[in-house]
Amino acid sequence: MRLRQSLTRALVRPAAAQDHGDMGEQDEDQGVVAGRATAARARAMTAGLREAMDDVRRTVAVLAARVRDAHAARVWLPLGYGSWEAYCDGEFGISRAQAYRLLDVARSLAAIHGAVAAGTETSRTRDTSPAAAAALDYGLSQRALIAVSGRTGDVTALITRRLTTLAHSGLTALDEPTVRAVVRQAVRDVRTAPLPPPDEPPADPALAALRRAVDDLTASTHAIGELMLEVAPAYLSDADAADVLAPLCEEIGEPLDRGLAARRFALTGDRRSLRGTVL
């Protein structure tokens, strides 16, 4: 909802009193000609949109830190709740899945902070102390953090290795823009890298072929889930996403429960979200 409101504020200019709601009759001085934005107005609107997106990403970082602290303090107990999910439902009206997605975001970001601190502690350049690393805003979306929550080991190892290499090389100052770029590239690389194959493939050829078929099915389902997320973004609950996706699923002939399962799989990377629907 916050993203939707921010984008609306960035993109929609209230009509002036003399406009009477007709954008096509505004003169060029107001930045619109024949219903289209002028170049100057388009640049201003784009800047506003960029600022709104940056605000949302910063909010994700603040939310993750507060979720981490609240969960560590077990705040649900003194308030009379039996569990974290009950607390999130009672206090904020969010589902169990959303409650644990918040934890995934918090844990991913905490792991990234640790990797940045480990990778920059050998550098004597400015803004790279562990305290400064923890305060950095990496510009990562909630969706990106959820996507790598099951592979934080890969992400943190990649970040630490790349930052340590840069620190020892002395070729690039580890200032905030450089650290942010390294973190975002590492997250992107892990998100797009295929999952590693099992250590020991089955000896039975039929079982091996079946496993390949399942792997292909899950890969295509993940791609479908990514498309579902374009229509129903990660901040929507399952119930809200169902309302948005129902017409789309009907149009493409895909059962809604399969579409929602694919969306959950794209969010979490956990194949268990496909049980009973796709697998």
Short mmCIF file of C-alpha atoms in Angstrom, two decimals:
data_model
loop_
_atom_site.label_atom_id
_atom_site.label_comp_id
_atom_site.label_asym_id
_atom_site.label_seq_id
_atom_site.Cartn_x
_atom_site.Cartn_y
_atom_site.Cartn_z
CA MET A 1 0.00 0.00 0.00
CA ARG A 2 2.83 2.43 0.85
CA LEU A 3 4.43 1.77 -2.54
CA ARG A 4 1.14 2.34 -4.31
CA GLN A 5 0.56 5.63 -2.47
CA SER A 6 4.12 6.81 -3.12
CA LEU A 7 3.88 6.05 -6.80
CA THR A 8 0.53 7.78 -7.01
CA ARG A 9 1.92 10.94 -5.41
CA ALA A 10 4.92 10.85 -7.75
CA LEU A 11 3.00 10.30 -10.96
CA VAL A 12 -0.31 12.12 -10.53
CA ARG A 13 -0.46 15.93 -10.53
CA PRO A 14 -3.66 17.36 -9.05
CA ALA A 15 -5.73 19.23 -11.60
CA ALA A 16 -5.78 23.02 -11.20
CA ALA A 17 -9.07 24.78 -10.59
CA GLN A 18 -9.26 25.99 -14.18
CA ASP A 19 -8.51 22.54 -15.56
CA HIS A 20 -11.94 21.10 -14.65
CA GLY A 21 -10.27 17.66 -14.73
CA ASP A 22 -9.40 17.93 -18.44
CA MET A 23 -5.66 17.32 -18.70
CA GLY A 24 -5.75 17.68 -22.49
CA GLU A 25 -6.62 21.40 -22.30
CA GLN A 26 -3.78 22.52 -20.05
CA ASP A 27 -1.25 24.89 -21.57
CA GLU A 28 2.44 24.25 -22.04
CA ASP A 29 3.42 26.42 -19.06
CA GLN A 30 1.81 23.82 -16.79
CA GLY A 31 4.01 21.09 -18.28
CA VAL A 32 1.40 19.25 -20.34
CA VAL A 33 0.56 19.62 -24.01
CA ALA A 34 -2.43 17.87 -25.57
CA GLY A 35 -2.60 15.41 -22.69
CA ARG A 36 1.12 14.59 -22.81
CA ALA A 37 3.88 15.71 -20.44
CA THR A 38 6.54 18.02 -21.81
CA ALA A 39 10.17 16.90 -21.51
CA ALA A 40 10.73 19.11 -18.47
CA ARG A 41 7.61 17.80 -16.75
CA ALA A 42 8.53 14.23 -17.63
CA ARG A 43 11.97 14.69 -16.04
CA ALA A 44 10.38 16.14 -12.91
CA MET A 45 7.89 13.28 -12.68
CA THR A 46 10.67 10.72 -13.20
CA ALA A 47 12.69 12.34 -10.41
CA GLY A 48 9.66 12.14 -8.13
CA LEU A 49 9.13 8.49 -9.02
CA ARG A 50 12.78 7.70 -8.33
CA GLU A 51 12.57 9.45 -4.96
CA ALA A 52 9.43 7.50 -4.05
CA MET A 53 11.12 4.19 -4.92
CA ASP A 54 14.17 5.13 -2.86
CA ASP A 55 11.88 5.96 0.08
CA VAL A 56 10.28 2.52 -0.15
CA ARG A 57 13.68 0.78 -0.20
CA ARG A 58 14.85 2.76 2.83
CA THR A 59 11.64 1.82 4.61
CA VAL A 60 12.40 -1.87 3.96
CA ALA A 61 15.77 -1.49 5.71
CA VAL A 62 14.22 0.26 8.73
CA LEU A 63 11.42 -2.31 8.93
CA ALA A 64 13.89 -5.19 8.78
CA ALA A 65 15.94 -3.77 11.66
CA ARG A 66 12.86 -3.27 13.83
CA VAL A 67 11.49 -6.71 13.05
CA ARG A 68 14.84 -8.25 14.01
CA ASP A 69 14.93 -6.38 17.31
CA ALA A 70 11.30 -7.13 18.14
CA HIS A 71 11.69 -10.84 17.43
CA ALA A 72 14.93 -11.05 19.42
CA ALA A 73 13.17 -9.38 22.37
CA ARG A 74 10.22 -11.81 22.08
CA VAL A 75 7.84 -8.88 22.33
CA TRP A 76 4.78 -11.10 21.93
CA LEU A 77 5.14 -12.67 25.37
CA PRO A 78 4.56 -9.60 27.61
CA LEU A 79 1.67 -8.61 25.34
CA GLY A 80 -0.07 -11.93 25.91
CA TYR A 81 0.47 -13.60 22.53
CA GLY A 82 1.55 -17.21 22.25
CA SER A 83 3.76 -16.80 19.18
CA TRP A 84 5.30 -14.39 16.71
CA GLU A 85 2.64 -15.10 14.07
CA ALA A 86 -0.17 -14.55 16.60
CA TYR A 87 1.41 -11.24 17.59
CA CYS A 88 1.72 -10.09 13.95
CA ASP A 89 -1.88 -11.08 13.25
CA GLY A 90 -3.25 -9.40 16.37
CA GLU A 91 -1.23 -6.20 16.22
CA PHE A 92 -0.85 -5.64 12.48
CA GLY A 93 -3.42 -7.89 10.80
CA ILE A 94 -0.91 -9.73 8.64
CA SER A 95 -0.88 -13.41 7.78
CA ARG A 96 1.45 -16.08 9.11
CA ALA A 97 3.27 -16.18 5.75
CA GLN A 98 3.83 -12.43 5.83
CA ALA A 99 5.02 -12.58 9.44
CA TYR A 100 7.73 -15.06 8.53
CA ARG A 101 8.60 -13.19 5.34
CA LEU A 102 9.41 -10.20 7.55
CA LEU A 103 11.80 -12.41 9.51
CA ASP A 104 13.39 -13.61 6.27
CA VAL A 105 13.97 -9.99 5.24
CA ALA A 106 15.44 -9.12 8.65
CA ARG A 107 17.76 -12.13 8.70
CA SER A 108 18.95 -11.56 5.14
CA LEU A 109 19.76 -7.93 5.86
CA ALA A 110 21.51 -8.79 9.14
CA ALA A 111 23.65 -11.37 7.33
CA ILE A 112 24.55 -8.82 4.65
CA HIS A 113 25.52 -6.27 7.31
CA GLY A 114 27.82 -8.87 8.86
CA ALA A 115 29.40 -9.68 5.52
CA VAL A 116 30.00 -6.01 4.77
CA ALA A 117 31.60 -5.48 8.18
CA ALA A 118 33.85 -8.53 7.65
CA GLY A 119 34.81 -7.47 4.14
CA THR A 120 35.59 -3.85 5.00
CA GLU A 121 37.33 -4.14 8.38
CA THR A 122 40.74 -4.41 6.71
CA SER A 123 40.21 -1.12 4.86
CA ARG A 124 41.17 2.25 6.30
CA THR A 125 38.99 4.22 3.93
CA ARG A 126 36.14 6.31 5.20
CA ASP A 127 32.64 5.06 6.10
CA THR A 128 33.62 1.38 6.25
CA SER A 129 33.66 0.62 9.97
CA PRO A 130 31.29 -2.14 11.15
CA ALA A 131 29.01 0.54 12.64
CA ALA A 132 28.92 2.44 9.35
CA ALA A 133 28.34 -0.80 7.45
CA ALA A 134 25.29 -1.60 9.57
CA ALA A 135 23.87 1.86 8.86
CA LEU A 136 24.25 1.59 5.09
CA ASP A 137 21.17 1.57 2.91
CA TYR A 138 21.92 -0.90 0.13
CA GLY A 139 18.81 -0.07 -1.89
CA LEU A 140 17.61 -3.68 -1.78
CA SER A 141 13.92 -4.40 -2.17
CA GLN A 142 11.94 -6.68 0.11
CA ARG A 143 11.51 -9.03 -2.83
CA ALA A 144 15.28 -9.28 -3.37
CA LEU A 145 15.95 -9.96 0.31
CA ILE A 146 13.27 -12.65 0.45
CA ALA A 147 14.62 -14.25 -2.73
CA VAL A 148 18.07 -14.79 -1.18
CA SER A 149 16.87 -15.63 2.34
CA GLY A 150 17.50 -19.32 1.71
CA ARG A 151 20.98 -18.67 0.26
CA THR A 152 22.42 -16.13 2.66
CA GLY A 153 25.59 -18.21 2.97
CA ASP A 154 26.26 -17.80 -0.74
CA VAL A 155 25.48 -14.08 -0.64
CA THR A 156 27.62 -13.31 2.41
CA ALA A 157 30.57 -15.34 1.13
CA LEU A 158 30.44 -13.51 -2.19
CA ILE A 159 30.19 -10.06 -0.56
CA THR A 160 33.02 -10.72 1.90
CA ARG A 161 35.30 -12.11 -0.81
CA ARG A 162 34.72 -9.24 -3.21
CA LEU A 163 35.07 -6.51 -0.59
CA THR A 164 38.20 -8.09 0.88
CA THR A 165 39.75 -8.32 -2.58
CA LEU A 166 39.00 -4.67 -3.25
CA ALA A 167 40.34 -3.62 0.16
CA HIS A 168 43.65 -5.45 -0.39
CA SER A 169 44.02 -4.25 -3.97
CA GLY A 170 43.89 -0.58 -2.99
CA LEU A 171 42.59 0.22 -6.46
CA THR A 172 39.11 1.24 -5.32
CA ALA A 173 38.15 3.17 -2.21
CA LEU A 174 35.57 1.29 -0.22
CA ASP A 175 33.24 4.22 0.15
CA GLU A 176 29.48 3.88 0.46
CA PRO A 177 28.69 3.83 -3.28
CA THR A 178 31.28 1.09 -3.88
CA VAL A 179 30.06 -1.07 -0.98
CA ARG A 180 26.45 -0.60 -2.07
CA ALA A 181 27.29 -1.60 -5.63
CA VAL A 182 29.16 -4.72 -4.49
CA VAL A 183 26.26 -5.80 -2.26
CA ARG A 184 23.61 -5.27 -4.90
CA GLN A 185 25.62 -7.10 -7.55
CA ALA A 186 26.23 -10.04 -5.21
CA VAL A 187 22.52 -10.31 -4.41
CA ARG A 188 21.70 -10.12 -8.12
CA ASP A 189 24.28 -12.80 -8.96
CA VAL A 190 22.95 -15.21 -6.35
CA ARG A 191 19.33 -14.59 -7.34
CA THR A 192 20.02 -15.40 -10.98
CA ALA A 193 22.40 -18.32 -10.38
CA PRO A 194 20.82 -21.77 -10.72
CA LEU A 195 20.53 -23.86 -7.60
CA PRO A 196 23.40 -26.34 -7.26
CA PRO A 197 22.65 -29.92 -8.34
CA PRO A 198 22.36 -32.62 -5.67
CA ASP A 199 25.68 -34.03 -4.47
CA GLU A 200 24.95 -37.56 -5.66
CA PRO A 201 22.61 -38.00 -8.63
CA PRO A 202 20.40 -41.09 -8.43
CA ALA A 203 21.92 -44.27 -9.84
CA ASP A 204 18.55 -45.34 -11.26
CA PRO A 205 18.21 -43.76 -14.76
CA ALA A 206 14.43 -43.54 -14.43
CA LEU A 207 14.73 -41.70 -11.10
CA ALA A 208 17.38 -39.39 -12.54
CA ALA A 209 15.11 -38.57 -15.50
CA LEU A 210 12.20 -37.92 -13.13
CA ARG A 211 14.35 -35.60 -11.03
CA ARG A 212 15.36 -33.67 -14.15
CA ALA A 213 11.71 -33.32 -15.11
CA VAL A 214 10.86 -32.02 -11.64
CA ASP A 215 13.78 -29.58 -11.79
CA ASP A 216 12.59 -28.32 -15.17
CA LEU A 217 9.05 -27.97 -13.82
CA THR A 218 10.19 -26.01 -10.78
CA ALA A 219 12.36 -23.75 -12.93
CA SER A 220 9.46 -22.90 -15.22
CA THR A 221 7.19 -22.45 -12.19
CA HIS A 222 9.69 -20.02 -10.68
CA ALA A 223 9.64 -18.03 -13.93
CA ILE A 224 5.82 -17.97 -13.80
CA GLY A 225 6.02 -16.85 -10.17
CA GLU A 226 8.30 -13.96 -11.13
CA LEU A 227 5.69 -12.84 -13.65
CA MET A 228 2.96 -13.18 -11.02
CA LEU A 229 5.00 -10.92 -8.75
CA GLU A 230 5.06 -8.29 -11.47
CA VAL A 231 1.26 -8.22 -11.30
CA ALA A 232 0.86 -8.83 -7.54
CA PRO A 233 3.99 -7.43 -5.82
CA ALA A 234 5.55 -8.95 -2.72
CA TYR A 235 3.99 -6.46 -0.30
CA LEU A 236 0.49 -7.85 -1.03
CA SER A 237 -0.89 -10.57 1.23
CA ASP A 238 -1.98 -13.87 -0.28
CA ALA A 239 -5.63 -12.78 -0.05
CA ASP A 240 -4.98 -9.45 -1.80
CA ALA A 241 -2.79 -11.18 -4.38
CA ALA A 242 -5.60 -13.65 -5.09
CA ASP A 243 -7.96 -10.78 -5.91
CA VAL A 244 -5.40 -9.29 -8.30
CA LEU A 245 -4.35 -12.56 -9.94
CA ALA A 246 -7.77 -14.19 -10.35
CA PRO A 247 -8.60 -12.45 -13.68
CA LEU A 248 -5.09 -13.11 -15.00
CA CYS A 249 -5.16 -16.81 -14.10
CA GLU A 250 -8.59 -17.17 -15.68
CA GLU A 251 -7.34 -15.46 -18.84
CA ILE A 252 -4.32 -17.77 -19.23
CA GLY A 253 -6.13 -20.92 -18.09
CA GLU A 254 -4.05 -21.41 -14.95
CA PRO A 255 -5.76 -22.44 -11.69
CA LEU A 256 -5.54 -19.64 -9.14
CA ASP A 257 -4.05 -21.90 -6.45
CA ARG A 258 -1.20 -22.82 -8.82
CA GLY A 259 -0.61 -19.17 -9.65
CA LEU A 260 -0.45 -18.28 -5.96
CA ALA A 261 1.87 -21.22 -5.28
CA ALA A 262 4.19 -20.08 -8.09
CA ARG A 263 4.20 -16.58 -6.60
CA ARG A 264 5.09 -17.95 -3.14
CA PHE A 265 7.86 -20.04 -4.69
CA ALA A 266 9.31 -16.99 -6.43
CA LEU A 267 9.19 -15.12 -3.13
CA THR A 268 10.79 -17.78 -0.96
CA GLY A 269 12.68 -20.17 -3.26
CA ASP A 270 11.26 -22.97 -1.10
CA ARG A 271 9.90 -25.91 -3.11
CA ARG A 272 7.63 -26.87 -0.23
CA SER A 273 5.39 -23.99 -1.28
CA LEU A 274 4.56 -26.03 -4.42
CA ARG A 275 3.36 -29.15 -2.61
CA GLY A 276 -0.23 -30.07 -3.32
CA THR A 277 -0.48 -27.72 -6.29
CA VAL A 278 2.40 -27.96 -8.76
CA LEU A 279 4.30 -30.89 -7.21
#
